[in-house]
Short mmCIF file of C-alpha atoms in Angstrom, two decimals:
data_model
loop_
_atom_site.label_atom_id
_atom_site.label_comp_id
_atom_site.label_asym_id
_atom_site.label_seq_id
_atom_site.Cartn_x
_atom_site.Cartn_y
_atom_site.Cartn_z
CA MET A 1 24.58 -45.47 24.42
CA ALA A 2 25.22 -43.48 21.27
CA SER A 3 27.29 -45.06 18.52
CA PHE A 4 30.46 -43.38 17.33
CA THR A 5 28.67 -42.11 14.24
CA THR A 6 26.26 -39.98 16.29
CA ILE A 7 28.71 -38.80 18.95
CA LYS A 8 29.73 -35.82 16.84
CA SER A 9 26.26 -34.31 17.20
CA ASP A 10 26.85 -34.02 20.97
CA PHE A 11 29.56 -31.40 20.28
CA PRO A 12 28.14 -27.93 19.45
CA ILE A 13 31.45 -26.82 17.90
CA PHE A 14 30.68 -28.96 14.86
CA GLN A 15 27.32 -27.25 14.42
CA SER A 16 28.99 -23.83 14.65
CA ASN A 17 31.70 -24.97 12.19
CA PRO A 18 30.06 -27.54 9.91
CA ASN A 19 33.16 -28.00 7.73
CA LEU A 20 35.63 -28.35 10.58
CA VAL A 21 37.80 -31.44 10.55
CA TYR A 22 39.33 -31.27 14.00
CA LEU A 23 42.54 -33.29 14.27
CA ASP A 24 44.16 -31.58 17.25
CA SER A 25 42.62 -33.35 20.22
CA ALA A 26 46.06 -34.23 21.59
CA ALA A 27 46.41 -30.48 22.22
CA SER A 28 42.88 -30.05 23.52
CA SER A 29 39.60 -31.82 22.96
CA GLN A 30 36.27 -30.30 22.02
CA LYS A 31 33.46 -30.21 24.61
CA PRO A 32 30.15 -32.06 24.56
CA GLN A 33 26.94 -30.21 25.40
CA ALA A 34 26.72 -32.13 28.69
CA VAL A 35 29.95 -30.53 29.97
CA ILE A 36 28.96 -27.05 28.86
CA ASP A 37 25.54 -27.51 30.49
CA ALA A 38 27.02 -28.75 33.77
CA GLU A 39 29.13 -25.61 34.13
CA ARG A 40 26.28 -23.33 33.13
CA LYS A 41 23.87 -25.04 35.51
CA PHE A 42 26.30 -24.51 38.38
CA TYR A 43 26.62 -20.79 37.65
CA GLU A 44 22.93 -20.32 36.96
CA GLU A 45 21.34 -22.51 39.61
CA TYR A 46 23.53 -23.17 42.63
CA TYR A 47 26.67 -21.05 42.45
CA SER A 48 28.46 -20.33 45.69
CA ASN A 49 31.82 -21.04 47.28
CA VAL A 50 32.66 -24.47 48.66
CA HIS A 51 33.66 -25.64 52.16
CA ARG A 52 32.44 -22.33 53.61
CA GLY A 53 28.83 -21.45 54.07
CA VAL A 54 26.33 -23.06 56.37
CA TYR A 55 23.67 -22.13 53.85
CA GLY A 56 22.03 -24.54 51.45
CA LEU A 57 23.61 -23.27 48.24
CA SER A 58 27.12 -23.70 49.57
CA VAL A 59 26.32 -27.21 50.72
CA LYS A 60 25.05 -27.99 47.23
CA ALA A 61 28.14 -26.51 45.59
CA THR A 62 30.39 -28.42 48.00
CA ASP A 63 28.52 -31.65 47.27
CA ALA A 64 28.96 -31.11 43.54
CA TYR A 65 32.67 -30.28 43.89
CA GLU A 66 33.38 -33.23 46.16
CA GLY A 67 31.12 -35.39 44.01
CA ALA A 68 33.40 -34.63 41.07
CA ARG A 69 36.35 -35.79 43.16
CA GLU A 70 34.59 -39.08 43.83
CA LYS A 71 33.94 -39.46 40.08
CA VAL A 72 37.64 -38.94 39.41
CA ARG A 73 38.52 -41.51 42.08
CA LEU A 74 36.27 -44.12 40.49
CA PHE A 75 37.46 -43.20 36.98
CA ILE A 76 41.11 -43.96 37.75
CA HIS A 77 40.43 -46.57 40.45
CA ALA A 78 42.10 -44.76 43.33
CA ARG A 79 41.54 -46.20 46.80
CA SER A 80 40.36 -42.98 48.43
CA THR A 81 39.36 -39.41 47.55
CA LYS A 82 42.20 -38.37 49.87
CA GLU A 83 44.43 -39.32 46.95
CA ILE A 84 42.73 -36.96 44.47
CA VAL A 85 43.98 -33.36 44.41
CA PHE A 86 42.43 -30.89 41.97
CA THR A 87 44.97 -28.72 40.15
CA LYS A 88 44.93 -26.34 37.19
CA GLY A 89 46.04 -29.16 34.95
CA ALA A 90 48.70 -31.81 34.45
CA THR A 91 51.38 -29.12 34.39
CA GLU A 92 50.48 -27.80 37.83
CA ALA A 93 50.18 -31.34 39.15
CA ILE A 94 53.74 -32.12 38.06
CA ASN A 95 54.93 -28.82 39.50
CA LEU A 96 53.25 -29.76 42.77
CA VAL A 97 55.12 -33.07 42.90
CA ALA A 98 58.41 -31.44 41.85
CA SER A 99 58.03 -28.79 44.54
CA ALA A 100 56.91 -31.09 47.34
CA LEU A 101 59.19 -34.00 46.49
CA GLY A 102 62.02 -31.61 45.69
CA LYS A 103 62.15 -30.58 49.35
CA LEU A 104 63.06 -34.16 50.22
CA LEU A 105 65.75 -34.64 47.58
CA GLU A 106 69.46 -34.41 48.22
CA PRO A 107 72.33 -33.46 45.93
CA GLY A 108 73.28 -36.45 43.82
CA ASP A 109 69.79 -37.93 43.76
CA VAL A 110 68.60 -38.92 40.31
CA ILE A 111 65.34 -38.48 38.44
CA LEU A 112 64.89 -40.85 35.54
CA LEU A 113 62.62 -39.73 32.71
CA SER A 114 62.00 -40.69 29.13
CA GLU A 115 63.39 -38.82 26.18
CA ALA A 116 59.88 -38.52 24.75
CA GLU A 117 58.40 -36.31 27.46
CA HIS A 118 56.26 -33.24 27.00
CA HIS A 119 57.99 -30.10 28.32
CA ALA A 120 55.57 -30.20 31.27
CA ASN A 121 57.37 -33.34 32.40
CA VAL A 122 60.88 -32.08 31.62
CA VAL A 123 61.11 -28.46 32.72
CA PRO A 124 60.10 -28.94 36.39
CA TRP A 125 62.88 -31.53 36.71
CA LEU A 126 65.40 -29.31 34.92
CA GLN A 127 64.51 -26.64 37.49
CA LEU A 128 65.12 -29.09 40.33
CA GLN A 129 68.44 -30.03 38.78
CA GLU A 130 69.44 -26.37 39.08
CA GLU A 131 68.02 -25.80 42.54
CA LYS A 132 68.80 -29.07 44.28
CA ARG A 133 71.85 -30.23 42.32
CA ILE A 134 70.19 -33.48 41.43
CA THR A 135 70.87 -35.33 38.17
CA LEU A 136 68.52 -36.20 35.33
CA ARG A 137 68.88 -39.41 33.37
CA TYR A 138 66.97 -40.10 30.20
CA ILE A 139 65.60 -43.42 28.96
CA PRO A 140 66.23 -43.32 25.20
CA VAL A 141 63.60 -43.75 22.55
CA ASN A 142 64.59 -46.16 19.79
CA ASP A 143 64.23 -45.49 16.07
CA SER A 144 60.81 -47.12 15.93
CA GLY A 145 59.53 -44.61 18.50
CA LYS A 146 59.36 -47.03 21.41
CA LEU A 147 61.02 -46.61 24.77
CA ALA A 148 64.25 -48.62 25.00
CA MET A 149 63.03 -50.78 27.89
CA ASP A 150 66.22 -52.86 27.69
CA LYS A 151 68.18 -49.79 28.84
CA VAL A 152 66.08 -49.26 31.98
CA PRO A 153 67.88 -51.75 34.29
CA GLU A 154 71.27 -50.10 33.72
CA LEU A 155 69.78 -46.62 34.31
CA LEU A 156 68.10 -47.64 37.56
CA ASP A 157 70.05 -47.71 40.80
CA ASP A 158 69.39 -46.64 44.38
CA LYS A 159 70.28 -43.03 43.50
CA VAL A 160 67.08 -42.85 41.46
CA LYS A 161 64.27 -41.38 43.56
CA LEU A 162 61.67 -40.90 40.87
CA VAL A 163 60.92 -42.42 37.48
CA THR A 164 58.59 -40.31 35.39
CA MET A 165 57.09 -40.73 31.94
CA SER A 166 53.96 -40.36 29.90
CA GLN A 167 51.67 -43.33 29.55
CA MET A 168 50.98 -42.30 25.95
CA SER A 169 53.39 -40.04 24.08
CA ASN A 170 51.79 -36.82 22.79
CA VAL A 171 54.00 -37.00 19.69
CA LEU A 172 54.61 -40.68 18.92
CA GLY A 173 51.37 -42.15 20.20
CA THR A 174 53.48 -44.85 21.86
CA VAL A 175 51.95 -46.43 24.96
CA ASN A 176 54.57 -47.26 27.55
CA ASP A 177 54.56 -50.35 29.74
CA ILE A 178 54.03 -48.53 33.04
CA GLN A 179 53.43 -51.72 35.02
CA GLU A 180 56.89 -52.95 34.10
CA ILE A 181 58.42 -49.54 34.86
CA SER A 182 56.72 -49.54 38.28
CA ARG A 183 57.98 -53.03 39.03
CA GLN A 184 61.57 -52.08 38.25
CA ALA A 185 61.42 -48.62 39.85
CA HIS A 186 59.91 -49.93 43.07
CA GLY A 187 62.65 -52.54 43.08
CA VAL A 188 65.20 -49.79 43.77
CA GLY A 189 62.85 -47.79 46.01
CA ALA A 190 62.03 -45.07 43.47
CA PHE A 191 58.61 -43.49 43.10
CA VAL A 192 56.78 -43.59 39.77
CA LEU A 193 55.00 -40.59 38.26
CA VAL A 194 52.76 -41.18 35.26
CA ASP A 195 51.81 -38.36 32.92
CA ALA A 196 48.42 -39.63 31.82
CA ALA A 197 47.40 -36.42 30.00
CA GLN A 198 46.95 -38.30 26.72
CA SER A 199 46.14 -41.82 27.90
CA VAL A 200 43.35 -41.01 30.33
CA ALA A 201 41.22 -39.65 27.47
CA HIS A 202 41.67 -42.73 25.31
CA MET A 203 41.97 -45.87 27.42
CA PRO A 204 40.94 -47.29 30.77
CA VAL A 205 43.46 -46.15 33.39
CA ASP A 206 43.77 -47.91 36.73
CA VAL A 207 46.30 -46.43 39.15
CA GLN A 208 46.35 -49.61 41.24
CA GLU A 209 46.97 -51.86 38.26
CA LEU A 210 49.73 -49.50 37.05
CA ASP A 211 51.05 -49.39 40.63
CA ALA A 212 51.69 -45.66 40.12
CA ASP A 213 52.70 -43.45 43.04
CA PHE A 214 51.67 -40.28 41.22
CA LEU A 215 49.50 -39.87 38.16
CA VAL A 216 48.53 -36.56 36.56
CA PHE A 217 46.15 -35.41 33.87
CA SER A 218 44.28 -32.38 32.54
CA GLY A 219 40.54 -32.03 32.13
CA HIS A 220 40.65 -30.22 28.82
CA LYS A 221 42.11 -33.12 26.82
CA MET A 222 39.31 -35.45 28.00
CA LEU A 223 36.25 -33.34 27.07
CA GLY A 224 36.42 -31.28 30.27
CA PRO A 225 37.03 -27.57 30.80
CA THR A 226 40.39 -25.82 30.75
CA GLY A 227 41.98 -24.87 34.06
CA ILE A 228 41.18 -28.11 35.88
CA GLY A 229 43.35 -31.16 36.29
CA VAL A 230 44.16 -33.90 38.71
CA LEU A 231 47.04 -35.13 40.78
CA TYR A 232 46.59 -38.65 42.02
CA ALA A 233 49.09 -39.44 44.75
CA ARG A 234 49.28 -42.56 46.87
CA GLU A 235 47.91 -41.57 50.28
CA GLU A 236 50.94 -42.77 52.30
CA ILE A 237 53.19 -40.57 50.17
CA LEU A 238 50.92 -37.54 49.99
CA ALA A 239 50.63 -37.58 53.78
CA THR A 240 54.39 -37.05 54.09
CA LEU A 241 54.61 -34.14 51.64
CA LEU A 242 54.54 -30.50 52.63
CA PRO A 243 51.99 -28.15 51.05
CA TYR A 244 52.83 -26.76 47.63
CA GLN A 245 50.93 -23.50 48.00
CA VAL A 246 49.55 -22.09 51.22
CA GLY A 247 46.63 -19.87 52.14
CA GLY A 248 42.94 -20.33 52.78
CA ASP A 249 41.06 -23.60 52.61
CA MET A 250 44.22 -25.69 53.07
CA VAL A 251 44.36 -25.04 56.82
CA LEU A 252 42.38 -26.33 59.78
CA ALA A 253 43.42 -23.56 62.14
CA VAL A 254 45.56 -20.47 62.01
CA ALA A 255 46.85 -18.55 65.02
CA LYS A 256 49.17 -15.56 64.92
CA ASP A 257 52.15 -17.83 65.40
CA LYS A 258 50.97 -21.24 64.28
CA VAL A 259 49.16 -23.03 61.47
CA THR A 260 47.60 -26.46 61.36
CA TRP A 261 47.32 -27.98 57.90
CA ASN A 262 44.03 -29.31 56.67
CA GLU A 263 43.39 -33.00 56.01
CA LEU A 264 44.15 -34.67 52.68
CA PRO A 265 43.46 -33.83 49.93
CA TRP A 266 42.47 -30.21 50.81
CA ARG A 267 45.95 -29.54 52.25
CA PHE A 268 47.08 -29.30 48.64
CA GLU A 269 44.27 -27.05 47.40
CA ALA A 270 44.98 -23.54 48.63
CA GLY A 271 42.44 -20.83 47.89
CA THR A 272 39.02 -21.05 46.29
CA PRO A 273 39.33 -23.90 43.79
CA ASN A 274 38.09 -24.11 40.22
CA ILE A 275 34.67 -25.31 41.31
CA ALA A 276 32.99 -24.99 37.92
CA GLY A 277 35.95 -26.70 36.28
CA ALA A 278 35.75 -29.66 38.65
CA ILE A 279 32.02 -29.99 38.06
CA GLY A 280 32.63 -29.82 34.31
CA LEU A 281 35.31 -32.48 34.60
CA GLY A 282 32.88 -34.65 36.54
CA ALA A 283 30.36 -34.26 33.71
CA ALA A 284 33.05 -35.20 31.19
CA ILE A 285 33.81 -38.38 33.12
CA THR A 286 30.12 -39.25 33.23
CA TYR A 287 29.93 -38.70 29.47
CA LEU A 288 33.02 -40.83 28.77
CA GLU A 289 31.85 -43.62 31.06
CA ARG A 290 28.44 -43.69 29.41
CA ILE A 291 30.25 -44.59 26.19
CA GLY A 292 32.74 -46.78 28.04
CA MET A 293 36.51 -46.40 28.11
CA GLN A 294 37.02 -49.88 26.64
CA LYS A 295 34.86 -48.93 23.66
CA ILE A 296 36.67 -45.61 23.27
CA TRP A 297 40.03 -47.40 23.26
CA LYS A 298 38.73 -49.85 20.66
CA HIS A 299 37.58 -46.95 18.47
CA ASP A 300 41.02 -45.37 18.91
CA GLN A 301 42.66 -48.63 17.87
CA GLU A 302 40.52 -48.91 14.76
CA LEU A 303 41.40 -45.36 13.73
CA THR A 304 45.07 -46.09 14.40
CA ARG A 305 45.06 -49.20 12.24
CA TYR A 306 43.23 -47.46 9.42
CA GLY A 307 45.33 -44.28 9.72
CA LEU A 308 48.64 -46.12 9.61
CA GLY A 309 47.56 -47.93 6.45
CA GLU A 310 46.34 -44.78 4.69
CA LEU A 311 49.25 -42.52 5.64
CA LYS A 312 51.59 -44.97 3.92
CA LYS A 313 49.92 -44.03 0.64
CA VAL A 314 51.19 -40.44 0.77
CA PRO A 315 54.50 -40.30 -1.10
CA GLY A 316 57.38 -38.79 0.89
CA LEU A 317 55.50 -38.98 4.19
CA LYS A 318 57.71 -40.04 7.10
CA LEU A 319 55.89 -41.10 10.23
CA LEU A 320 57.39 -40.86 13.71
CA GLY A 321 56.47 -43.54 16.19
CA PRO A 322 55.43 -47.14 15.79
CA VAL A 323 54.20 -48.01 12.28
CA VAL A 324 52.36 -51.11 13.43
CA SER A 325 49.02 -50.74 15.19
CA GLY A 326 48.25 -52.54 18.41
CA PRO A 327 47.64 -51.85 22.07
CA THR A 328 50.97 -50.03 22.37
CA ARG A 329 49.96 -47.21 20.06
CA GLY A 330 47.24 -44.58 20.05
CA ALA A 331 45.76 -42.45 17.25
CA ILE A 332 48.35 -39.67 17.30
CA PHE A 333 50.26 -39.34 14.04
CA SER A 334 53.30 -37.06 13.81
CA PHE A 335 55.08 -36.92 10.50
CA THR A 336 57.02 -34.91 7.96
CA VAL A 337 56.42 -34.56 4.23
CA ASP A 338 59.51 -34.47 2.03
CA GLY A 339 60.41 -30.99 0.80
CA ILE A 340 57.57 -29.15 2.51
CA HIS A 341 57.89 -27.39 5.85
CA PRO A 342 55.34 -28.47 8.49
CA HIS A 343 54.03 -24.89 8.77
CA ASP A 344 53.28 -24.83 5.07
CA VAL A 345 51.51 -28.17 5.36
CA GLY A 346 49.54 -26.81 8.33
CA SER A 347 48.52 -23.61 6.54
CA ILE A 348 47.39 -25.38 3.39
CA LEU A 349 45.44 -27.99 5.39
CA ASP A 350 43.87 -25.11 7.35
CA GLU A 351 42.66 -23.61 4.06
CA GLN A 352 40.82 -26.90 3.56
CA GLY A 353 39.19 -26.75 7.00
CA ILE A 354 41.53 -29.32 8.54
CA ALA A 355 42.92 -28.36 11.96
CA ILE A 356 46.24 -30.03 12.70
CA ARG A 357 49.24 -28.95 14.73
CA ALA A 358 52.60 -28.02 13.21
CA GLY A 359 55.64 -27.53 15.41
CA HIS A 360 57.43 -29.40 18.16
CA HIS A 361 54.31 -30.12 20.24
CA CYS A 362 56.14 -29.10 23.44
CA ALA A 363 58.59 -31.98 22.98
CA MET A 364 61.78 -30.36 21.72
CA PRO A 365 64.18 -32.98 23.18
CA LEU A 366 62.27 -35.70 21.35
CA HIS A 367 62.36 -33.77 18.06
CA GLN A 368 66.10 -33.19 18.52
CA ARG A 369 66.53 -36.94 19.00
CA PHE A 370 65.00 -37.48 15.56
CA GLY A 371 67.01 -34.57 14.06
CA LEU A 372 63.87 -32.51 13.44
CA THR A 373 62.72 -29.06 14.49
CA ALA A 374 59.07 -29.53 13.62
CA THR A 375 56.54 -32.13 12.56
CA ILE A 376 52.92 -32.20 11.52
CA ARG A 377 50.64 -33.85 14.04
CA ALA A 378 47.15 -35.19 13.44
CA SER A 379 45.43 -36.59 16.52
CA TYR A 380 42.08 -38.33 16.62
CA TYR A 381 39.37 -38.68 19.22
CA ILE A 382 35.86 -40.00 19.77
CA TYR A 383 34.17 -37.51 17.41
CA ASN A 384 36.51 -38.45 14.56
CA SER A 385 35.85 -41.20 12.06
CA LYS A 386 37.69 -42.94 9.24
CA ASP A 387 36.29 -40.20 6.98
CA ASP A 388 38.49 -37.73 8.85
CA ILE A 389 41.52 -39.83 7.90
CA ASP A 390 40.45 -39.87 4.24
CA VAL A 391 40.05 -36.08 4.38
CA LEU A 392 43.56 -35.72 5.79
CA ILE A 393 45.07 -37.93 3.09
CA LYS A 394 43.30 -35.95 0.37
CA GLY A 395 44.42 -32.74 2.02
CA LEU A 396 48.05 -33.87 2.09
CA LEU A 397 47.96 -34.79 -1.60
CA LYS A 398 46.58 -31.31 -2.28
CA VAL A 399 49.50 -29.80 -0.33
CA GLN A 400 51.89 -31.72 -2.54
CA GLU A 401 50.08 -30.47 -5.64
CA VAL A 402 50.66 -26.85 -4.56
CA PHE A 403 54.39 -27.52 -4.32
CA ALA A 404 54.62 -29.70 -7.44
CA MET B 1 39.57 -23.02 -2.05
CA SER B 2 41.81 -20.03 -1.67
CA LEU B 3 45.51 -20.56 -1.27
CA ALA B 4 46.33 -16.86 -1.15
CA MET B 5 49.56 -17.34 0.77
CA TYR B 6 50.89 -19.79 -1.79
CA GLN B 7 50.88 -17.75 -5.00
CA GLN B 8 53.23 -18.75 -7.77
CA ASN B 9 55.71 -15.89 -7.26
CA ILE B 10 56.07 -16.81 -3.59
CA LEU B 11 56.62 -20.46 -4.44
CA ASP B 12 59.17 -19.37 -7.08
CA HIS B 13 61.15 -17.35 -4.54
CA TYR B 14 61.00 -20.31 -2.15
CA GLN B 15 62.09 -22.90 -4.69
CA HIS B 16 64.66 -20.64 -6.43
CA PRO B 17 65.77 -18.06 -3.87
CA HIS B 18 67.51 -14.93 -5.16
CA ASN B 19 70.89 -13.96 -3.64
CA ALA B 20 71.36 -17.36 -2.07
CA GLY B 21 74.77 -17.96 -0.53
CA LYS B 22 77.31 -16.46 1.85
CA LEU B 23 79.71 -13.51 1.83
CA ASP B 24 83.08 -14.17 3.40
CA PRO B 25 84.21 -11.76 4.66
CA ALA B 26 81.04 -9.78 5.24
CA ASP B 27 80.78 -6.29 6.71
CA ALA B 28 77.65 -7.32 8.55
CA HIS B 29 76.15 -10.69 9.40
CA ALA B 30 73.34 -11.96 11.60
CA HIS B 31 71.82 -15.31 12.32
CA VAL B 32 68.22 -15.45 13.45
CA SER B 33 65.93 -18.34 14.15
CA ASN B 34 62.43 -19.12 15.25
CA PRO B 35 62.76 -22.06 17.61
CA LEU B 36 59.02 -22.66 17.47
CA CYS B 37 59.19 -24.03 13.97
CA GLY B 38 62.89 -24.15 13.17
CA ASP B 39 63.00 -21.36 10.59
CA GLU B 40 66.58 -20.10 10.26
CA LEU B 41 68.17 -17.25 8.31
CA ASP B 42 71.71 -15.93 7.93
CA PHE B 43 72.05 -12.56 6.21
CA PHE B 44 75.39 -11.25 4.92
CA LEU B 45 75.86 -7.63 3.83
CA ASN B 46 78.72 -5.60 2.34
CA PHE B 47 78.70 -1.81 2.09
CA ASP B 48 80.44 0.67 -0.22
CA GLU B 49 82.23 3.86 0.94
CA GLU B 50 78.96 5.80 1.10
CA GLY B 51 77.53 3.22 3.46
CA THR B 52 75.01 1.78 1.05
CA VAL B 53 74.59 -1.95 0.51
CA SER B 54 76.82 -3.19 -2.28
CA GLU B 55 76.31 -6.92 -1.88
CA VAL B 56 73.76 -9.09 -0.11
CA LYS B 57 73.47 -12.85 0.33
CA PHE B 58 71.49 -15.09 2.58
CA THR B 59 71.21 -18.72 3.54
CA GLY B 60 68.37 -20.31 5.40
CA ARG B 61 65.97 -23.11 5.87
CA GLY B 62 62.37 -23.16 6.88
CA CYS B 63 58.91 -22.59 5.56
CA THR B 64 57.87 -20.96 2.30
CA ILE B 65 56.92 -17.67 3.92
CA SER B 66 60.21 -17.19 5.80
CA GLN B 67 62.39 -18.10 2.82
CA ALA B 68 60.37 -16.25 0.16
CA SER B 69 60.29 -13.17 2.36
CA ALA B 70 64.10 -13.31 2.70
CA SER B 71 64.57 -13.73 -1.04
CA MET B 72 62.28 -10.78 -1.83
CA LEU B 73 63.89 -8.56 0.78
CA SER B 74 67.38 -9.41 -0.47
CA ASP B 75 66.39 -8.17 -3.95
CA GLN B 76 65.55 -4.78 -2.51
CA LEU B 77 68.55 -4.09 -0.32
CA SER B 78 71.28 -3.28 -2.86
CA GLY B 79 71.80 0.48 -2.98
CA MET B 80 69.91 1.11 0.23
CA SER B 81 71.58 3.05 3.04
CA ARG B 82 71.86 1.70 6.56
CA PRO B 83 69.43 4.30 8.02
CA ALA B 84 66.91 3.57 5.27
CA ILE B 85 67.03 -0.15 6.06
CA MET B 86 66.76 0.49 9.79
CA LYS B 87 63.68 2.62 9.14
CA LEU B 88 61.81 -0.14 7.31
CA PRO B 89 58.66 -0.87 9.32
CA THR B 90 58.18 -4.29 10.93
CA ASP B 91 55.42 -5.16 8.50
CA HIS B 92 57.56 -4.34 5.45
CA PRO B 93 58.01 -8.04 4.54
CA MET B 94 54.22 -8.41 4.40
CA THR B 95 54.11 -5.60 1.84
CA LEU B 96 56.76 -7.42 -0.19
CA LEU B 97 54.91 -10.72 -0.03
CA GLY B 98 51.76 -8.92 -1.11
CA VAL B 99 49.47 -11.62 0.22
CA PRO B 100 47.45 -11.81 3.42
CA VAL B 101 49.65 -13.61 5.94
CA ASN B 102 47.84 -15.74 8.48
CA PRO B 103 48.41 -14.25 11.99
CA ALA B 104 49.97 -17.55 13.11
CA ARG B 105 52.63 -17.08 10.43
CA LEU B 106 53.58 -13.42 10.96
CA LYS B 107 56.81 -14.37 12.71
CA CYS B 108 57.84 -16.41 9.64
CA ALA B 109 57.32 -13.36 7.44
CA THR B 110 59.12 -10.84 9.62
CA LEU B 111 62.17 -12.98 10.35
CA SER B 112 64.03 -11.70 7.25
CA LEU B 113 63.83 -8.04 8.22
CA GLU B 114 64.75 -8.94 11.77
CA ALA B 115 67.93 -10.59 10.45
CA VAL B 116 68.93 -7.65 8.27
CA GLN B 117 68.29 -5.03 10.94
CA GLN B 118 70.11 -7.12 13.52
CA ALA B 119 73.09 -7.45 11.17
CA ILE B 120 73.29 -3.68 10.72
CA GLY B 121 72.72 -3.09 14.43
CA HIS B 122 75.76 -5.26 15.20
CA HIS B 123 77.83 -3.64 12.45
#
């Protein structure tokens, strides 16, 4: 297994852009050669549709597509591939749950979510609030950027049908105690949906240990292609849900007046799926597992500890989220710099070859909670090292020089 | 390293904006914002009998480009007629700034003209 110092050479983007310091992996990660090759090999060597042909190529494509599903199952420790639905990404997976679960909700039902959610885990529920006259309740985030777990018992009652939150915040880096949330939510009969879009790339994720009913993530944040993601749903629940989209491939039989749905999980995958994307995601999982998710999480923790210490040295820098490293925080740093707008910080860092994100990171309610419209976000991943933190610090001091 | 967007005159306008403040009452006023990054501008205009701008003030908060662009535009407006202002092309603020504006920041630059034209449109 390659050490973290050589990992960078697996990513062609850094050969094409030798001076790039990429600190925006929370938005999307770069791709290793192995993922790019897996997609290309599929198109060049065995491309065909899946679940269709009796011919050899189609069997091979189907095996690769379903093989990727099995890799996903093992990666998140699901019991069965029936529980793994391929989607466009985490966003579509949440929309699928909102649509399918929404049909079962009644006026007055409550969905409980955290104040720190990405818009992908807010807007579908706001839509349901409109359509189904349900109510949303928010678990507050305290000043230190952690979820106010002490408020959860009073927010939970038998009106709550679903509790949903990210496992790792895309702004604060905070890792939520999902096991505890599941315990309490299941106590009142509510389902638990976990947005694992950030966490799944950085730490071992086990749906059984988390006791999650639904868990979603996107391929592109974990070295995989864009346009592919996963919905994990507990089989007993998925079996009771109606299809989200309908059409080909999700049916067993169609007559002029009758349709018989396909088995799980294909019932939830209408139309020709993103075959190449799934195969690419499978290759990404293989790549990540070759390094080891425990090791990746340890690397993340080291960068977090180092980053928190170094960011303190920048005068006027205010960090959102926990300031102490530990297993409840990942290497995502969102902050403001006194007197300088985040866009200006972003532009001047860009001039120095440093790619960060400036804005609200699709979490406007969370920014409003902190009285901010925008922050600067630097997020780190396996191809980043402590050097990339030093470069950021130097870059920020340079920004301050421009405005001095 | 080139910091073309952050030339001294732009930083000066940002740190010491010209025509800062409000007009109360104002013949024309508009508030515009860019929710993506939180840039905000309020433009206030008064006109004389011939319909040309006699007074202009603005308040705002946001990035260097949005605020410097507003300051520079405000300098130019006095004595201009409503039709002349309405005819200013969308990229006029870029001409005023006189530096290459990164495509990701165009909206910051054009917000000032949007505010002024909206104010006159409402008037």
